[in-house]
Every structure is written in C-alpha cells, then in structure tokens.
mmCIF file of C-alpha atoms in Angstrom:
data_model
loop_
_atom_site.group_PDB
_atom_site.id
_atom_site.type_symbol
_atom_site.label_atom_id
_atom_site.label_comp_id
_atom_site.label_asym_id
_atom_site.label_seq_id
_atom_site.Cartn_x
_atom_site.Cartn_y
_atom_site.Cartn_z
ATOM 1 C CA UNK N 1 0.000 0.000 0.000
ATOM 2 C CA UNK N 2 1.468 3.416 -0.972
ATOM 3 C CA UNK N 3 2.525 5.561 1.969
ATOM 4 C CA UNK N 4 -0.138 8.251 1.338
ATOM 5 C CA UNK N 5 -2.919 5.640 1.067
ATOM 6 C CA UNK N 6 -1.746 3.956 4.247
ATOM 7 C CA UNK N 7 -1.860 7.253 6.154
ATOM 8 C CA UNK N 8 -5.281 8.091 4.675
ATOM 9 C CA UNK N 9 -6.634 4.674 5.710
ATOM 10 C CA UNK N 10 -5.182 5.021 9.220
ATOM 11 C CA UNK N 11 -6.725 8.460 9.756
ATOM 12 C CA UNK N 12 -10.068 7.433 8.240
ATOM 13 C CA UNK N 13 -10.461 4.211 10.182
ATOM 14 C CA UNK N 14 -9.310 5.536 13.557
ATOM 15 C CA UNK N 15 -11.144 8.874 13.475
ATOM 16 C CA UNK N 16 -13.716 8.861 16.329
ATOM 17 C CA UNK N 17 -16.550 9.973 14.057
ATOM 18 C CA UNK N 18 -15.873 7.095 11.641
ATOM 19 C CA UNK N 19 -15.630 4.227 14.096
ATOM 20 C CA UNK N 20 -18.191 1.401 13.868
ATOM 21 C CA UNK N 21 -19.931 2.672 17.014
ATOM 22 C CA UNK N 22 -20.169 6.231 15.647
ATOM 23 C CA UNK N 23 -21.528 4.991 12.317
ATOM 24 C CA UNK N 24 -24.003 2.741 14.132
ATOM 25 C CA UNK N 25 -25.146 5.780 16.121
ATOM 26 C CA UNK N 26 -25.561 7.841 12.950
ATOM 27 C CA UNK N 27 -27.544 5.104 11.192
ATOM 28 C CA UNK N 28 -29.692 4.586 14.290
ATOM 29 C CA UNK N 29 -30.636 8.267 14.297
ATOM 30 C CA UNK N 30 -31.438 8.082 10.573
ATOM 31 C CA UNK N 31 -33.771 5.149 11.196
ATOM 32 C CA UNK N 32 -35.481 6.816 14.162
ATOM 33 C CA UNK N 33 -35.935 10.031 12.170
ATOM 34 C CA UNK N 34 -37.508 8.069 9.316
ATOM 35 C CA UNK N 35 -34.812 8.746 6.766
ATOM 36 C CA UNK N 36 -34.825 4.993 6.307
ATOM 37 C CA UNK N 37 -38.476 4.066 6.750
ATOM 38 C CA UNK N 38 -39.704 0.790 8.210
ATOM 39 C CA UNK N 39 -39.925 -1.815 5.462
ATOM 40 C CA UNK N 40 -37.402 -0.062 3.237
ATOM 41 C CA UNK N 41 -33.902 -1.252 2.527
ATOM 42 C CA UNK N 42 -30.694 0.259 3.790
ATOM 43 C CA UNK N 43 -28.111 1.184 1.151
ATOM 44 C CA UNK N 44 -25.691 -1.638 0.454
ATOM 45 C CA UNK N 45 -22.597 -2.084 2.574
ATOM 46 C CA UNK N 46 -20.486 -0.750 -0.280
ATOM 47 C CA UNK N 47 -22.725 2.319 -0.681
ATOM 48 C CA UNK N 48 -22.634 3.037 3.049
ATOM 49 C CA UNK N 49 -18.864 2.636 3.047
ATOM 50 C CA UNK N 50 -18.596 5.274 0.325
ATOM 51 C CA UNK N 51 -21.011 7.617 2.156
ATOM 52 C CA UNK N 52 -19.067 7.414 5.421
ATOM 53 C CA UNK N 53 -15.584 7.271 3.901
ATOM 54 C CA UNK N 54 -14.633 3.957 5.501
ATOM 55 C CA UNK N 55 -13.993 0.430 4.319
ATOM 56 C CA UNK N 56 -16.789 -2.172 4.028
ATOM 57 C CA UNK N 57 -15.518 -4.081 7.056
ATOM 58 C CA UNK N 58 -16.184 -1.068 9.297
ATOM 59 C CA UNK N 59 -19.715 -0.744 7.894
ATOM 60 C CA UNK N 60 -20.333 -4.451 8.375
ATOM 61 C CA UNK N 61 -19.446 -4.122 12.053
ATOM 62 C CA UNK N 62 -21.828 -1.181 12.431
ATOM 63 C CA UNK N 63 -24.617 -3.022 10.612
ATOM 64 C CA UNK N 64 -24.092 -6.096 12.790
ATOM 65 C CA UNK N 65 -24.766 -3.905 15.829
ATOM 66 C CA UNK N 66 -27.956 -2.613 14.201
ATOM 67 C CA UNK N 67 -29.048 -6.231 13.650
ATOM 68 C CA UNK N 68 -28.324 -7.081 17.280
ATOM 69 C CA UNK N 69 -30.541 -4.188 18.384
ATOM 70 C CA UNK N 70 -33.352 -5.336 16.101
ATOM 71 C CA UNK N 71 -33.279 -2.268 13.860
ATOM 72 C CA UNK N 72 -32.468 -4.110 10.643
ATOM 73 C CA UNK N 73 -32.785 -7.664 9.363
ATOM 74 C CA UNK N 74 -30.513 -9.202 6.754
ATOM 75 C CA UNK N 75 -32.497 -11.063 4.110
ATOM 76 C CA UNK N 76 -30.833 -13.373 1.621
ATOM 77 C CA UNK N 77 -30.877 -11.764 -1.785
ATOM 78 C CA UNK N 78 -32.718 -8.615 -0.700
ATOM 79 C CA UNK N 79 -30.176 -6.793 1.450
ATOM 80 C CA UNK N 80 -30.864 -5.144 4.796
ATOM 81 C CA UNK N 81 -34.509 -4.540 5.638
ATOM 82 C CA UNK N 82 -35.290 -1.719 8.072
ATOM 83 C CA UNK N 83 -37.575 -2.706 10.957
ATOM 84 C CA UNK N 84 -40.021 -0.464 12.807
ATOM 85 C CA UNK N 85 -37.939 0.779 15.788
ATOM 86 C CA UNK N 86 -41.066 1.319 17.898
ATOM 87 C CA UNK N 87 -41.993 -2.338 17.423
ATOM 88 C CA UNK N 88 -38.578 -3.995 17.430
ATOM 89 C CA UNK N 89 -36.346 -1.696 19.480
ATOM 90 C CA UNK N 90 -35.516 -2.176 23.133
ATOM 91 C CA UNK N 91 -34.976 0.178 26.046
ATOM 92 C CA UNK N 92 -31.411 0.926 24.933
ATOM 93 C CA UNK N 93 -32.899 3.141 22.196
ATOM 94 C CA UNK N 94 -34.392 5.637 24.662
ATOM 95 C CA UNK N 95 -31.388 8.023 24.643
ATOM 96 C CA UNK N 96 -31.478 8.103 20.836
ATOM 97 C CA UNK N 97 -35.275 8.581 20.773
ATOM 98 C CA UNK N 98 -34.773 11.617 22.981
ATOM 99 C CA UNK N 99 -31.917 12.879 20.844
ATOM 100 C CA UNK N 100 -33.951 12.835 17.618
ATOM 101 C CA UNK N 101 -36.932 14.577 19.225
ATOM 102 C CA UNK N 102 -35.086 17.506 20.777
ATOM 103 C CA UNK N 103 -36.750 19.756 18.201
ATOM 104 C CA UNK N 104 -40.181 18.437 19.297
ATOM 105 C CA UNK N 105 -40.436 19.545 22.950
ATOM 106 C CA UNK N 106 -43.778 17.905 23.738
ATOM 107 C CA UNK N 107 -42.829 14.563 22.214
ATOM 108 C CA UNK N 108 -39.391 14.542 23.833
ATOM 109 C CA UNK N 109 -40.930 15.398 27.209
ATOM 110 C CA UNK N 110 -43.411 12.560 26.767
ATOM 111 C CA UNK N 111 -40.646 10.043 26.100
ATOM 112 C CA UNK N 112 -38.751 11.221 29.163
ATOM 113 C CA UNK N 113 -41.921 11.065 31.263
ATOM 114 C CA UNK N 114 -42.548 7.471 30.120
ATOM 115 C CA UNK N 115 -39.011 6.427 31.036
ATOM 116 C CA UNK N 116 -39.203 8.032 34.473
ATOM 117 C CA UNK N 117 -42.629 6.524 35.089
ATOM 118 C CA UNK N 118 -41.268 3.039 34.365
ATOM 119 C CA UNK N 119 -38.357 3.613 36.727
ATOM 120 C CA UNK N 120 -40.685 4.996 39.399
ATOM 121 C CA UNK N 121 -43.130 2.078 39.193
ATOM 122 C CA UNK N 122 -40.356 -0.483 39.510
ATOM 123 C CA UNK N 123 -38.535 1.362 42.278
ATOM 124 C CA UNK N 124 -41.621 1.951 44.420
ATOM 125 C CA UNK N 125 -42.556 -1.713 44.566
ATOM 126 C CA UNK N 126 -39.023 -3.027 44.962
ATOM 127 C CA UNK N 127 -38.131 -0.677 47.791
ATOM 128 C CA UNK N 128 -41.046 -1.869 49.895
ATOM 129 C CA UNK N 129 -40.563 -5.529 49.036
ATOM 130 C CA UNK N 130 -36.868 -5.408 50.004
ATOM 131 C CA UNK N 131 -37.239 -2.950 52.863
ATOM 132 C CA UNK N 132 -35.278 -5.055 55.383
ATOM 133 C CA UNK N 133 -32.305 -5.510 53.046
ATOM 134 C CA UNK N 134 -32.313 -1.807 52.193
ATOM 135 C CA UNK N 135 -32.438 -0.725 55.835
ATOM 136 C CA UNK N 136 -29.381 -2.887 56.484
ATOM 137 C CA UNK N 137 -27.556 -0.486 54.154
ATOM 138 C CA UNK N 138 -29.072 2.635 55.671
ATOM 139 C CA UNK N 139 -25.738 4.189 56.810
ATOM 140 C CA UNK N 140 -24.312 3.879 53.275
ATOM 141 C CA UNK N 141 -27.482 5.342 51.803
ATOM 142 C CA UNK N 142 -27.435 8.266 54.204
ATOM 143 C CA UNK N 143 -23.805 8.949 53.294
ATOM 144 C CA UNK N 144 -24.747 8.864 49.591
ATOM 145 C CA UNK N 145 -27.500 11.401 50.228
ATOM 146 C CA UNK N 146 -25.039 13.637 52.041
ATOM 147 C CA UNK N 147 -22.709 13.505 49.039
ATOM 148 C CA UNK N 148 -25.497 15.000 46.933
ATOM 149 C CA UNK N 149 -25.857 17.834 49.456
ATOM 150 C CA UNK N 150 -22.094 18.500 49.479
ATOM 151 C CA UNK N 151 -21.892 18.420 45.669
ATOM 152 C CA UNK N 152 -24.231 21.391 45.192
ATOM 153 C CA UNK N 153 -22.646 23.868 42.817
ATOM 154 C CA UNK N 154 -21.119 21.138 40.631
ATOM 155 C CA UNK N 155 -23.897 19.756 38.348
ATOM 156 C CA UNK N 156 -21.963 16.667 37.245
ATOM 157 C CA UNK N 157 -21.006 15.830 40.831
ATOM 158 C CA UNK N 158 -24.645 16.193 41.942
ATOM 159 C CA UNK N 159 -25.740 13.864 39.152
ATOM 160 C CA UNK N 160 -23.074 11.276 39.952
ATOM 161 C CA UNK N 161 -23.849 11.357 43.682
ATOM 162 C CA UNK N 162 -27.578 10.989 43.027
ATOM 163 C CA UNK N 163 -26.991 8.060 40.680
ATOM 164 C CA UNK N 164 -24.769 6.420 43.287
ATOM 165 C CA UNK N 165 -27.584 6.764 45.840
ATOM 166 C CA UNK N 166 -30.148 5.205 43.476
ATOM 167 C CA UNK N 167 -27.800 2.408 42.465
ATOM 168 C CA UNK N 168 -27.176 1.564 46.130
ATOM 169 C CA UNK N 169 -30.929 1.277 46.689
ATOM 170 C CA UNK N 170 -31.427 -1.032 43.706
ATOM 171 C CA UNK N 171 -28.424 -3.180 44.565
ATOM 172 C CA UNK N 172 -30.067 -3.920 47.881
ATOM 173 C CA UNK N 173 -33.208 -4.977 46.010
ATOM 174 C CA UNK N 174 -31.126 -7.279 43.812
ATOM 175 C CA UNK N 175 -33.335 -6.949 40.721
ATOM 176 C CA UNK N 176 -31.274 -6.973 37.514
ATOM 177 C CA UNK N 177 -34.196 -5.824 35.355
ATOM 178 C CA UNK N 178 -34.733 -2.757 37.544
ATOM 179 C CA UNK N 179 -30.997 -2.076 37.336
ATOM 180 C CA UNK N 180 -31.162 -2.206 33.531
ATOM 181 C CA UNK N 181 -33.905 0.441 33.562
ATOM 182 C CA UNK N 182 -31.853 2.510 36.000
ATOM 183 C CA UNK N 183 -28.787 2.188 33.763
ATOM 184 C CA UNK N 184 -30.827 3.527 30.845
ATOM 185 C CA UNK N 185 -31.862 6.546 32.920
ATOM 186 C CA UNK N 186 -28.212 7.028 33.888
ATOM 187 C CA UNK N 187 -27.187 6.951 30.217
ATOM 188 C CA UNK N 188 -29.794 9.580 29.385
ATOM 189 C CA UNK N 189 -28.516 11.844 32.164
ATOM 190 C CA UNK N 190 -24.882 11.465 31.082
ATOM 191 C CA UNK N 191 -25.427 11.677 27.315
ATOM 192 C CA UNK N 192 -28.085 14.413 27.318
ATOM 193 C CA UNK N 193 -26.945 17.313 29.522
ATOM 194 C CA UNK N 194 -30.299 19.052 28.952
ATOM 195 C CA UNK N 195 -32.031 16.266 30.878
ATOM 196 C CA UNK N 196 -29.426 16.314 33.640
ATOM 197 C CA UNK N 197 -29.776 20.089 33.968
ATOM 198 C CA UNK N 198 -33.546 19.707 34.307
ATOM 199 C CA UNK N 199 -33.305 17.007 36.971
ATOM 200 C CA UNK N 200 -30.692 18.771 39.097
ATOM 201 C CA UNK N 201 -31.723 22.400 38.664
ATOM 202 C CA UNK N 202 -32.489 22.531 42.387
ATOM 203 C CA UNK N 203 -30.329 19.887 44.160
ATOM 204 C CA UNK N 204 -31.992 20.632 47.496
ATOM 205 C CA UNK N 205 -35.169 19.116 46.054
ATOM 206 C CA UNK N 206 -33.312 15.896 45.253
ATOM 207 C CA UNK N 207 -31.885 15.774 48.770
ATOM 208 C CA UNK N 208 -35.354 16.316 50.266
ATOM 209 C CA UNK N 209 -36.750 13.527 48.075
ATOM 210 C CA UNK N 210 -34.042 11.132 49.281
ATOM 211 C CA UNK N 211 -34.830 11.997 52.889
ATOM 212 C CA UNK N 212 -38.530 11.303 52.292
ATOM 213 C CA UNK N 213 -37.781 7.927 50.715
ATOM 214 C CA UNK N 214 -35.415 6.855 53.494
ATOM 215 C CA UNK N 215 -37.791 8.156 56.160
ATOM 216 C CA UNK N 216 -40.705 6.212 54.697
ATOM 217 C CA UNK N 217 -38.631 3.027 54.547
ATOM 218 C CA UNK N 218 -37.352 3.435 58.092
ATOM 219 C CA UNK N 219 -40.771 4.229 59.523
ATOM 220 C CA UNK N 220 -42.730 1.652 57.580
ATOM 221 C CA UNK N 221 -46.460 2.058 57.933
ATOM 222 C CA UNK N 222 -49.338 1.642 55.558
ATOM 223 C CA UNK N 223 -48.642 4.912 53.770
ATOM 224 C CA UNK N 224 -44.948 4.191 53.096
ATOM 225 C CA UNK N 225 -45.607 3.241 49.491
ATOM 226 C CA UNK N 226 -47.605 6.400 48.834
ATOM 227 C CA UNK N 227 -44.904 8.585 50.412
ATOM 228 C CA UNK N 228 -42.167 6.978 48.312
ATOM 229 C CA UNK N 229 -44.239 7.235 45.134
ATOM 230 C CA UNK N 230 -45.057 10.859 45.856
ATOM 231 C CA UNK N 231 -41.467 11.843 46.595
ATOM 232 C CA UNK N 232 -40.136 10.339 43.365
ATOM 233 C CA UNK N 233 -43.111 11.523 41.300
ATOM 234 C CA UNK N 234 -42.596 15.128 42.397
ATOM 235 C CA UNK N 235 -38.965 15.101 41.229
ATOM 236 C CA UNK N 236 -39.944 13.431 37.949
ATOM 237 C CA UNK N 237 -42.739 15.923 37.234
ATOM 238 C CA UNK N 238 -40.445 18.891 37.828
ATOM 239 C CA UNK N 239 -37.751 17.301 35.671
ATOM 240 C CA UNK N 240 -40.091 16.742 32.728
ATOM 241 C CA UNK N 241 -41.549 20.255 32.987
ATOM 242 C CA UNK N 242 -38.103 21.881 33.102
ATOM 243 C CA UNK N 243 -36.861 19.734 30.225
ATOM 244 C CA UNK N 244 -39.803 20.639 27.994
ATOM 245 C CA UNK N 245 -39.515 24.324 28.921
ATOM 246 C CA UNK N 246 -35.790 24.346 28.082
ATOM 247 C CA UNK N 247 -36.456 22.776 24.677
ATOM 248 C CA UNK N 248 -39.228 25.261 23.942
ATOM 249 C CA UNK N 249 -37.002 28.164 24.953
ATOM 250 C CA UNK N 250 -34.104 26.975 22.817
ATOM 251 C CA UNK N 251 -36.365 26.322 19.868
ATOM 252 C CA UNK N 252 -37.839 29.799 20.158
ATOM 253 C CA UNK N 253 -34.416 31.390 20.349
ATOM 254 C CA UNK N 254 -32.972 29.371 17.471
ATOM 255 C CA UNK N 255 -36.001 29.400 15.181
ATOM 256 C CA UNK N 256 -37.363 26.412 13.230
ATOM 257 C CA UNK N 257 -34.562 26.506 10.658
ATOM 258 C CA UNK N 258 -31.971 25.960 13.394
ATOM 259 C CA UNK N 259 -33.839 23.296 15.335
ATOM 260 C CA UNK N 260 -31.063 20.790 14.640
ATOM 261 C CA UNK N 261 -28.802 23.021 16.717
ATOM 262 C CA UNK N 262 -30.485 21.556 19.782
ATOM 263 C CA UNK N 263 -28.092 18.637 19.383
ATOM 264 C CA UNK N 264 -25.655 20.720 21.449
ATOM 265 C CA UNK N 265 -27.548 19.157 24.323
ATOM 266 C CA UNK N 266 -26.130 15.771 23.371
ATOM 267 C CA UNK N 267 -22.812 14.627 24.804
ATOM 268 C CA UNK N 268 -20.873 12.275 22.615
#
C-alpha cells in the first residue's frame, strides 16, 4: 500500500466519528428520524462505506450492531430490511429517541416522562418488598445522600452522587431488570446534559426527596408506598416540565430553521 494511502486509511479508520460505534449511532438516528423508513432497505454495505468514507468491514461491524438491536434484518438476496424501531427496538434506544426529538419539545418530554414513570413504578414496589435488606444499608445510603448535598454547585457531581444513591438502593433490592432500567436513565442523564440540567436544577429538592424515601422506609407504615411514590413523582414531574420548557425556549431562540442546533444538548 502506498505511503499516502496507508496514512489516509489510518486516519479514516481511527477517526472517532468514523468508528463502527459512531456509524451505528448515525444510522440509528437516521432510522429513528424516518430517513430509512420501516420496510425499506438500507443502502448496500459498499454504498454506506462510500457515504461514510470507511472500508466495508467497518460498515459491516456497524450493521451487525444494528441487527443485534433489532433495527435491521438481513435477508438473503434482498439486502438489509429496516424494521419499525417502535416495534422492534428495546430500552437501549431511549437516549437516541430523545436525541432525535429535541426539536419536538412535547414529544421529547413525553418520552422522558414514560421512562421516568417506568423507573418509578419499579422502584416503588421493589423498595417496599426489600425494605429489610435496604435498611441494612441505611448508613451507606445516608452517606450517599449527604454527598449530593455537598456536591451542590457542581452539576456533574450532583448527578453522579444521586446516581450512586439510586444504584445503592437497587443493589439492595437485587433486581437486575430494575438495574437495567436505571442504567438507561443514567445513560440519558450522562449523554443528554439538557435532561441532567432539568433534573438537578435545584439539588436541594433531590436531597429532600431522598430523605422522604429513606424516612418512609425506616418508619414503615401503611402509607410508606404512597410517600415513596409521591417523593419520586414530584422530582420526575419537575424534571419533565423543566426539560420541555428548556427545549421550547431553545427552539424559540434558534427558530425552526436551526432546530437541529439543539443537538448541542447531546454529549458524545
């Protein structure tokens, strides 16, 4: 291989925005946006390689990931068929669903509300069912809540401390499915700073919510479930409202023609 070609290949194949994962992400967004409609066919591997400036092997790796996620199906003799992501996708698509709807504040807020509702429903039941195991970790949980209080002023530190608190609760419950939902929420908060900003706009509210949850678990009682549900629901409602308001404000400032600029709220 000539020296120039070797250098060009090295730069092309190792550039972060041309890695298989980056190309998979780009194709996923295209499918969710409807650029490649359900039932249609993706361009061939060779065509995609030319579009993205990479070799076919890189595209094949990206496409294999799309197949694993259920977004496309390889059919003998007819190429890659695009599936309906709403019907075939799993919870790992939620961050991308949010990303492609940032220019649709109401829809994006609805997706976030659905995700938080799922987390809330699972958490509320599990916390009560595993109350004894959770209370055995009460000192660690209280320390985690204090870390959120001390982190005020540093948004990322508040987020990380809050996630550590929630993860400690779910570890005590020992439910891997609930943890997978939690991990999806964590991904959303890390990858979409707009969501994180909405959830931690007033860290004292998060600290108060933690205290309510721990107090309800420690005290028990017939209303413990309602107290826990209410504490988490209040945080979720404020988060969704702030998130939608921030998208509406940004859209108004940018104007419809610049709606794609909202992707600045996405962290690679």
